[in-house]
C-alpha cells in the first residue's frame, strides 16, 4: 500500500505536483494517467525518495522509503529503461542491485528468465533495443520479489507481443495480492489492465475512481446519422423530445436514443436516411475531455482551435508551437 | 528482438527469499560497489593505463640516467625518479575517481542504485572505500616494483627505510587521496568531463598562476604559496624535497588528506540534499 498525503513539488516557480493525496491499494492494478508533463514521473520519483517533496509525505506500508530495511524486497520500480550502466552486462547490472539487498545470486538468472533476456544476460546493456532495455528494467523491479511494484510507462517501446506480456504479468502480479501502480498516457491501454484509475493534470488530482465506474460514467453512447432532409428530421426529432448535436460534414449525433427508435421516427415522417449507426465515444475521448484544461503541450493543428488552458498556476512558458503542422 | 521469449509469465510467484529481511548495512553496499567497479571495462582500462605509464616512465628514466652515466647526486635517493611516473599516473586515478560517481549520474543508474540503498551517505561511503582500496593497491604494487627496479638499475645512495616508506606507501596514499578528491568533486558536479576538468585545473592552475605572478614583487608571497602548495610540488615533497617552506614528507600526504576530506565532505553534502 502506498499513501500520498498533500504531496507537492515545485521546480523553481513551476508547480510540477500539486497537493496530491491518494492511496494505492493492494490486490489490484492502479493506473496512473495524465498527459505529457502532468507530473507522473515526478510523483513516482518522490515515492522512491529520489526527489525531495516541497511538502507532503509518501508512506510505503506505513513507513517512509528511507525506513525500509531492504527496499528492493518491499518495492520494485521501473522508472526509466535506460537507468542502467550501458557498459555493464545485463547480468552484472542486476547482480550489483541484488547484492545491495542480499538477494541471492540465482534470483538474477531467474528474473532474466522471466523477462526473456537469458540469452543476452552476458551482453552489455548498451546494445539493447528499447524493448530489451524495458525488459531489463522490469527484471530489476522483480528482483526482490516485492509486494509493491511500480512501473513508469512500461509498454513504451514494447512490441505487441511485449505489450500483451506485460499486461498479463501485471494482472497476475496483482492477483497474488501485490500492489501494482502503473503510469501511462493511454486510456485504452489502462482500460485493459487497470482496476482502479488515478488521473492527474498539471500536477493536480482530476479523478480517483474504479475503472468500472469511470467506464460507466464516461462512455457516452449516441446514434450517428446523415440525411438529405436535415431540417425536416430536426423538426421530427424535437417533436419526439430529442435533440441532435451537429458534427462535421452534415453528420448528426443524437444522444439518449437507439438506432431502432430513430429509424422508425424517420420512416414515420418519410425521411430518407443515408446513414444510421450506433456509436460509443471512446474512453480516450473522455480522458482527453477531462484533461483538456490541463494539457500543457498542445500540437496546434490547422482546423482544431486549441483550448487555451483556462486554469493553471502560470501560463506554460515553453509550450512548443508547430504552427501549420 | 532476438531473444527467445518466455511464455506469458509464470511470474515471480514461487520465489520466497531464503533470507529474512534485515536492515541493509555498509557491507552490502560495499559488495555492490565492488561488483560495479570491476564489471565495467573502463575501470580496468584506466588502471591498466596507469600501471603502464608509471612502469614505462619509471623504468625509462632509470635507463636514461644509467645510460648518461652521470655521477649520481649524493644528497638525494634514487627513489625520487618515481615522481614523474606518479604525476602521470595520478591523472588516470583522477579520471577513475570521478567516473566512479559521475558515470552513475550520466547513465541514470544512480536512481536504480538509490532505490536499492536509500541511504545516500552509505552509497557514497561504499564507493569511496572501494575506489580508495583499489587505487591504493594498484598504485602501491606498481610504485613498489618500479622503485625496486630503479634502485637496482641506478647506482646511487641506498635509500633509508623512511625514504622507502615515503617513496612507496606515502606516494601511493597521496595518489589515491588525489583520486578520492576527484570522487568528491564528481559527487558535487555530477558530470564526468566537468569533474575531470576541475581536477586538472586544481592540479595545474596554481602552478601556472604562480609562475606568472613570480614577475610581480607585490604578489611574491601569493606566488610562493601557490607554487609550494600546488599538487605537483607536494608530490615532489612526498619524496622529501620540499619546495621552499611547503609541506614535505608525511606533511604533504597529510595536506592531501585534508584536501580529500574537504572534497568528500562537499560530496556527501551535495548527494544528501539534492534530487537525483
Ligand atoms: N528536474 C526538473 N527540473 C525542472 N522541471 C522539471 C524537472 N522534472 C520535471 N520537471 C517539470 O515538471 C513537470 C512534470 O514532469 P513529469 O516528468 O513528472 O511529467 P510526466 O507526467 O511524467 O510526463 P510524461 O508523460 O511526458 O512522462 C514538467 O512540466 C517538467 O517540465
Ligand atoms: Mg514521465
Tab-separated table of C-alpha atoms in Angstrom, chain B:
chain	number	residue	atom	x	y	z
B	1	UNK	CA	14.006	-8.678	-30.652
B	2	UNK	CA	16.395	-11.514	-30.985
B	3	UNK	CA	15.725	-13.045	-27.641
B	4	UNK	CA	13.703	-16.134	-27.047
B	5	UNK	CA	10.530	-15.066	-25.381
B	6	UNK	CA	9.454	-16.809	-22.279
B	7	UNK	CA	5.861	-17.729	-22.393
B	8	UNK	CA	3.358	-15.416	-20.759
B	9	UNK	CA	4.886	-15.177	-17.451
B	10	UNK	CA	4.618	-17.508	-14.682
B	11	UNK	CA	5.629	-14.520	-12.622
B	12	UNK	CA	7.689	-14.325	-9.536
B	13	UNK	CA	5.066	-16.289	-7.671
B	14	UNK	CA	7.096	-19.130	-6.294
B	15	UNK	CA	10.046	-17.119	-5.117
B	16	UNK	CA	10.454	-16.902	-1.404
B	17	UNK	CA	13.716	-15.499	-0.283
B	18	UNK	CA	15.573	-17.884	1.987
B	19	UNK	CA	16.982	-14.888	3.806
B	20	UNK	CA	14.831	-12.949	6.234
B	21	UNK	CA	14.764	-9.209	5.703
B	22	UNK	CA	17.095	-7.292	7.966
B	23	UNK	CA	18.475	-3.804	7.895
B	24	UNK	CA	20.938	-3.421	4.998
B	25	UNK	CA	24.341	-2.094	6.009
B	26	UNK	CA	27.627	-0.846	4.631
B	27	UNK	CA	28.843	-4.381	3.939
B	28	UNK	CA	26.036	-4.936	1.411
B	29	UNK	CA	26.760	-1.607	-0.252
B	30	UNK	CA	30.474	-2.488	-0.442
B	31	UNK	CA	29.735	-5.809	-2.168
B	32	UNK	CA	27.500	-3.976	-4.618
B	33	UNK	CA	30.038	-1.261	-5.383
B	34	UNK	CA	32.820	-3.793	-5.844
B	35	UNK	CA	30.707	-5.607	-8.440
B	36	UNK	CA	30.044	-2.303	-10.181
B	37	UNK	CA	33.633	-1.153	-10.358
B	38	UNK	CA	35.034	-4.482	-11.536
B	39	UNK	CA	32.323	-5.144	-14.103
B	40	UNK	CA	32.925	-2.189	-16.393
B	41	UNK	CA	35.796	-2.376	-18.783
B	42	UNK	CA	36.713	1.306	-18.470
B	43	UNK	CA	37.840	0.739	-14.861
B	44	UNK	CA	40.301	-1.913	-15.900
B	45	UNK	CA	41.477	0.152	-18.843
B	46	UNK	CA	42.112	3.216	-16.711
B	47	UNK	CA	44.013	1.228	-14.094
B	48	UNK	CA	45.915	-0.602	-16.826
B	49	UNK	CA	46.996	2.656	-18.424
B	50	UNK	CA	48.079	3.934	-15.016
B	51	UNK	CA	50.243	0.876	-14.361
B	52	UNK	CA	51.681	1.051	-17.857
B	53	UNK	CA	52.527	4.766	-17.702
B	54	UNK	CA	54.118	4.520	-14.278
B	55	UNK	CA	56.179	1.497	-15.282
B	56	UNK	CA	57.339	2.822	-18.648
B	57	UNK	CA	58.193	6.278	-17.331
B	58	UNK	CA	59.886	4.947	-14.196
B	59	UNK	CA	61.999	2.356	-15.958
B	60	UNK	CA	62.679	4.669	-18.909
B	61	UNK	CA	64.045	7.343	-16.632
B	62	UNK	CA	66.186	4.856	-14.760
B	63	UNK	CA	67.597	3.556	-18.026
B	64	UNK	CA	68.257	7.099	-19.223
B	65	UNK	CA	70.099	8.072	-16.070
B	66	UNK	CA	72.184	4.907	-16.265
B	67	UNK	CA	72.993	5.469	-19.941
B	68	UNK	CA	74.067	9.052	-19.449
B	69	UNK	CA	76.255	7.747	-16.646
B	70	UNK	CA	76.350	10.982	-14.723
B	71	UNK	CA	77.613	10.605	-11.231
B	72	UNK	CA	74.545	10.305	-9.035
B	73	UNK	CA	73.963	13.253	-6.765
B	74	UNK	CA	74.766	12.012	-3.312
B	75	UNK	CA	72.184	14.002	-1.396
B	76	UNK	CA	69.040	12.552	-2.951
B	77	UNK	CA	67.921	8.954	-3.204
B	78	UNK	CA	67.194	7.168	-6.436
B	79	UNK	CA	63.517	6.853	-5.410
B	80	UNK	CA	62.983	10.495	-6.386
B	81	UNK	CA	62.946	9.290	-10.009
B	82	UNK	CA	59.468	7.916	-9.323
B	83	UNK	CA	57.887	11.352	-9.170
B	84	UNK	CA	57.308	11.665	-12.925
B	85	UNK	CA	55.551	8.331	-13.167
B	86	UNK	CA	53.423	9.118	-10.131
B	87	UNK	CA	52.421	12.504	-11.540
B	88	UNK	CA	51.337	10.967	-14.847
B	89	UNK	CA	49.631	8.040	-13.163
B	90	UNK	CA	47.663	10.358	-10.927
B	91	UNK	CA	45.818	11.685	-13.976
B	92	UNK	CA	44.429	8.180	-14.529
B	93	UNK	CA	43.462	7.939	-10.871
B	94	UNK	CA	41.674	11.282	-11.093
B	95	UNK	CA	39.728	10.027	-14.087
B	96	UNK	CA	38.763	6.791	-12.366
B	97	UNK	CA	37.773	8.593	-9.170
B	98	UNK	CA	35.484	10.982	-10.998
B	99	UNK	CA	33.969	8.251	-13.179
B	100	UNK	CA	33.135	6.092	-10.163
B	101	UNK	CA	30.437	8.605	-9.273
B	102	UNK	CA	29.697	10.572	-12.439
B	103	UNK	CA	29.107	7.544	-14.667
B	104	UNK	CA	26.086	6.717	-12.495
B	105	UNK	CA	24.660	10.169	-12.957
B	106	UNK	CA	25.411	10.103	-16.665
B	107	UNK	CA	23.571	6.833	-17.241
B	108	UNK	CA	20.734	7.304	-14.752
B	109	UNK	CA	21.981	4.238	-12.861
B	110	UNK	CA	22.107	6.388	-9.716
B	111	UNK	CA	18.326	6.211	-9.454
B	112	UNK	CA	18.371	2.452	-9.539
B	113	UNK	CA	21.240	2.418	-7.047
B	114	UNK	CA	19.416	4.682	-4.617
B	115	UNK	CA	16.187	2.706	-4.760
B	116	UNK	CA	18.219	-0.290	-3.602
B	117	UNK	CA	20.068	1.706	-0.971
B	118	UNK	CA	18.235	4.890	0.006
B	119	UNK	CA	20.954	5.957	2.421
B	120	UNK	CA	22.937	8.236	0.154
B	121	UNK	CA	25.771	8.618	2.617
B	122	UNK	CA	26.172	4.844	2.669
B	123	UNK	CA	26.300	4.680	-1.123
B	124	UNK	CA	28.957	7.378	-1.340
B	125	UNK	CA	30.961	5.898	1.536
B	126	UNK	CA	30.944	2.484	-0.132
B	127	UNK	CA	32.038	3.991	-3.444
B	128	UNK	CA	34.825	5.979	-1.783
B	129	UNK	CA	36.084	2.971	0.184
B	130	UNK	CA	36.083	0.554	-2.742
B	131	UNK	CA	37.739	3.093	-5.013
B	132	UNK	CA	40.344	4.060	-2.431
B	133	UNK	CA	41.409	0.496	-1.692
B	134	UNK	CA	41.575	-0.352	-5.394
B	135	UNK	CA	43.534	2.764	-6.382
B	136	UNK	CA	45.893	2.490	-3.412
B	137	UNK	CA	46.626	-1.177	-4.027
B	138	UNK	CA	47.230	-0.710	-7.744
B	139	UNK	CA	49.486	2.269	-7.093
B	140	UNK	CA	51.403	0.565	-4.298
B	141	UNK	CA	52.180	-2.568	-6.298
B	142	UNK	CA	53.311	-0.547	-9.321
B	143	UNK	CA	55.282	2.044	-7.420
B	144	UNK	CA	56.916	-0.654	-5.289
B	145	UNK	CA	58.049	-2.775	-8.216
B	146	UNK	CA	59.241	0.220	-10.227
B	147	UNK	CA	61.180	1.535	-7.223
B	148	UNK	CA	62.898	-1.811	-6.736
B	149	UNK	CA	63.956	-1.804	-10.381
B	150	UNK	CA	65.151	1.786	-10.224
B	151	UNK	CA	67.304	1.153	-7.167
B	152	UNK	CA	68.754	-1.920	-8.835
B	153	UNK	CA	69.473	-0.125	-12.132
B	154	UNK	CA	70.839	3.199	-10.992
B	155	UNK	CA	73.790	3.240	-8.668
B	156	UNK	CA	73.439	5.910	-6.066
B	157	UNK	CA	72.959	6.211	-2.362
B	158	UNK	CA	70.933	3.373	-0.855
B	159	UNK	CA	67.528	4.832	0.288
B	160	UNK	CA	66.865	4.804	4.005
B	161	UNK	CA	63.922	2.906	5.485
B	162	UNK	CA	61.970	6.121	5.911
B	163	UNK	CA	62.619	7.029	2.276
B	164	UNK	CA	61.415	3.609	1.161
B	165	UNK	CA	58.212	4.029	3.148
B	166	UNK	CA	57.513	7.505	1.778
B	167	UNK	CA	58.529	6.619	-1.775
B	168	UNK	CA	56.082	3.671	-1.887
B	169	UNK	CA	53.311	3.791	0.724
B	170	UNK	CA	53.404	7.596	1.038
B	171	UNK	CA	53.254	8.219	-2.700
B	172	UNK	CA	50.505	5.635	-3.216
B	173	UNK	CA	48.468	7.178	-0.413
B	174	UNK	CA	48.957	10.606	-1.947
B	175	UNK	CA	47.812	9.454	-5.385
B	176	UNK	CA	44.810	7.542	-4.009
B	177	UNK	CA	43.784	10.557	-1.910
B	178	UNK	CA	44.003	12.735	-5.013
B	179	UNK	CA	41.602	10.273	-6.669
B	180	UNK	CA	39.311	10.491	-3.656
B	181	UNK	CA	39.261	14.271	-4.039
B	182	UNK	CA	38.192	13.754	-7.630
B	183	UNK	CA	35.427	11.397	-6.471
B	184	UNK	CA	34.163	14.074	-4.089
B	185	UNK	CA	34.219	16.696	-6.842
B	186	UNK	CA	32.350	14.228	-9.080
B	187	UNK	CA	29.600	13.887	-6.469
B	188	UNK	CA	29.199	17.663	-6.475
B	189	UNK	CA	29.257	18.400	-10.213
B	190	UNK	CA	27.778	15.020	-11.382
B	191	UNK	CA	29.368	15.337	-14.767
B	192	UNK	CA	32.395	13.354	-15.943
B	193	UNK	CA	34.030	15.927	-18.183
B	194	UNK	CA	33.250	18.693	-15.724
B	195	UNK	CA	34.752	16.868	-12.747
B	196	UNK	CA	37.916	15.851	-14.598
B	197	UNK	CA	38.393	19.380	-15.941
B	198	UNK	CA	38.024	20.857	-12.471
B	199	UNK	CA	40.547	18.382	-11.082
B	200	UNK	CA	43.099	19.069	-13.814
B	201	UNK	CA	42.573	22.780	-13.196
B	202	UNK	CA	43.123	22.270	-9.469
B	203	UNK	CA	46.332	20.438	-10.208
B	204	UNK	CA	47.809	22.756	-12.800
B	205	UNK	CA	46.356	26.239	-12.338
B	206	UNK	CA	48.166	27.093	-9.081
B	207	UNK	CA	51.418	26.165	-10.783
B	208	UNK	CA	50.715	28.244	-13.878
B	209	UNK	CA	49.330	31.204	-11.917
B	210	UNK	CA	52.237	31.014	-9.504
B	211	UNK	CA	54.775	31.230	-12.312
B	212	UNK	CA	53.010	34.202	-13.857
B	213	UNK	CA	52.998	36.057	-10.546
B	214	UNK	CA	56.678	35.433	-9.984
B	215	UNK	CA	57.479	38.534	-12.019
B	216	UNK	CA	55.488	40.869	-9.814
B	217	UNK	CA	57.033	41.804	-6.496
B	218	UNK	CA	53.653	42.673	-4.984
B	219	UNK	CA	52.392	39.156	-5.476
B	220	UNK	CA	55.590	37.462	-4.383
B	221	UNK	CA	54.022	35.865	-1.314
B	222	UNK	CA	50.909	34.661	-3.092
B	223	UNK	CA	53.014	33.216	-5.842
B	224	UNK	CA	55.191	31.324	-3.367
B	225	UNK	CA	52.216	29.791	-1.580
B	226	UNK	CA	50.631	28.777	-4.903
B	227	UNK	CA	53.821	27.132	-6.059
B	228	UNK	CA	54.585	25.395	-2.772
B	229	UNK	CA	51.102	24.020	-2.243
B	230	UNK	CA	50.361	23.041	-5.830
B	231	UNK	CA	49.718	19.334	-6.243
B	232	UNK	CA	52.853	18.583	-8.298
B	233	UNK	CA	55.022	20.460	-5.772
B	234	UNK	CA	53.504	18.475	-2.940
B	235	UNK	CA	54.013	15.206	-4.764
B	236	UNK	CA	57.697	16.112	-5.111
B	237	UNK	CA	57.527	16.992	-1.420
B	238	UNK	CA	56.430	13.472	-0.552
B	239	UNK	CA	59.819	12.272	-1.802
B	240	UNK	CA	61.383	14.541	0.761
B	241	UNK	CA	62.313	17.580	-1.287
B	242	UNK	CA	60.104	20.399	-0.093
B	243	UNK	CA	59.545	23.351	-2.405
B	244	UNK	CA	60.611	26.226	-0.194
B	245	UNK	CA	58.687	26.129	3.061
B	246	UNK	CA	55.920	23.927	1.628
B	247	UNK	CA	54.932	20.594	3.147
B	248	UNK	CA	57.340	17.712	2.746
B	249	UNK	CA	57.299	14.009	3.540
B	250	UNK	CA	54.303	12.861	5.553
B	251	UNK	CA	53.262	16.508	5.887
B	252	UNK	CA	52.487	16.570	2.151
B	253	UNK	CA	50.452	13.365	2.484
B	254	UNK	CA	48.562	14.928	5.397
B	255	UNK	CA	47.828	18.070	3.364
B	256	UNK	CA	46.388	15.886	0.611
B	257	UNK	CA	44.325	14.056	3.215
B	258	UNK	CA	42.883	17.395	4.313
B	259	UNK	CA	42.009	18.370	0.738
B	260	UNK	CA	40.381	14.983	0.107
B	261	UNK	CA	38.362	15.297	3.313
B	262	UNK	CA	37.019	18.695	2.254
B	263	UNK	CA	36.102	17.467	-1.235
B	264	UNK	CA	34.424	14.315	0.088
B	265	UNK	CA	32.572	16.373	2.697
B	266	UNK	CA	31.215	18.567	-0.076
B	267	UNK	CA	30.281	15.416	-1.990
B	268	UNK	CA	28.372	13.996	0.980
B	269	UNK	CA	26.521	17.280	1.493
B	270	UNK	CA	25.590	17.542	-2.183
B	271	UNK	CA	24.437	13.963	-2.669
B	272	UNK	CA	22.434	14.011	0.535
B	273	UNK	CA	20.461	17.128	-0.206
B	274	UNK	CA	19.726	17.185	-3.898
B	275	UNK	CA	17.202	15.466	-6.150
B	276	UNK	CA	18.619	12.841	-8.436
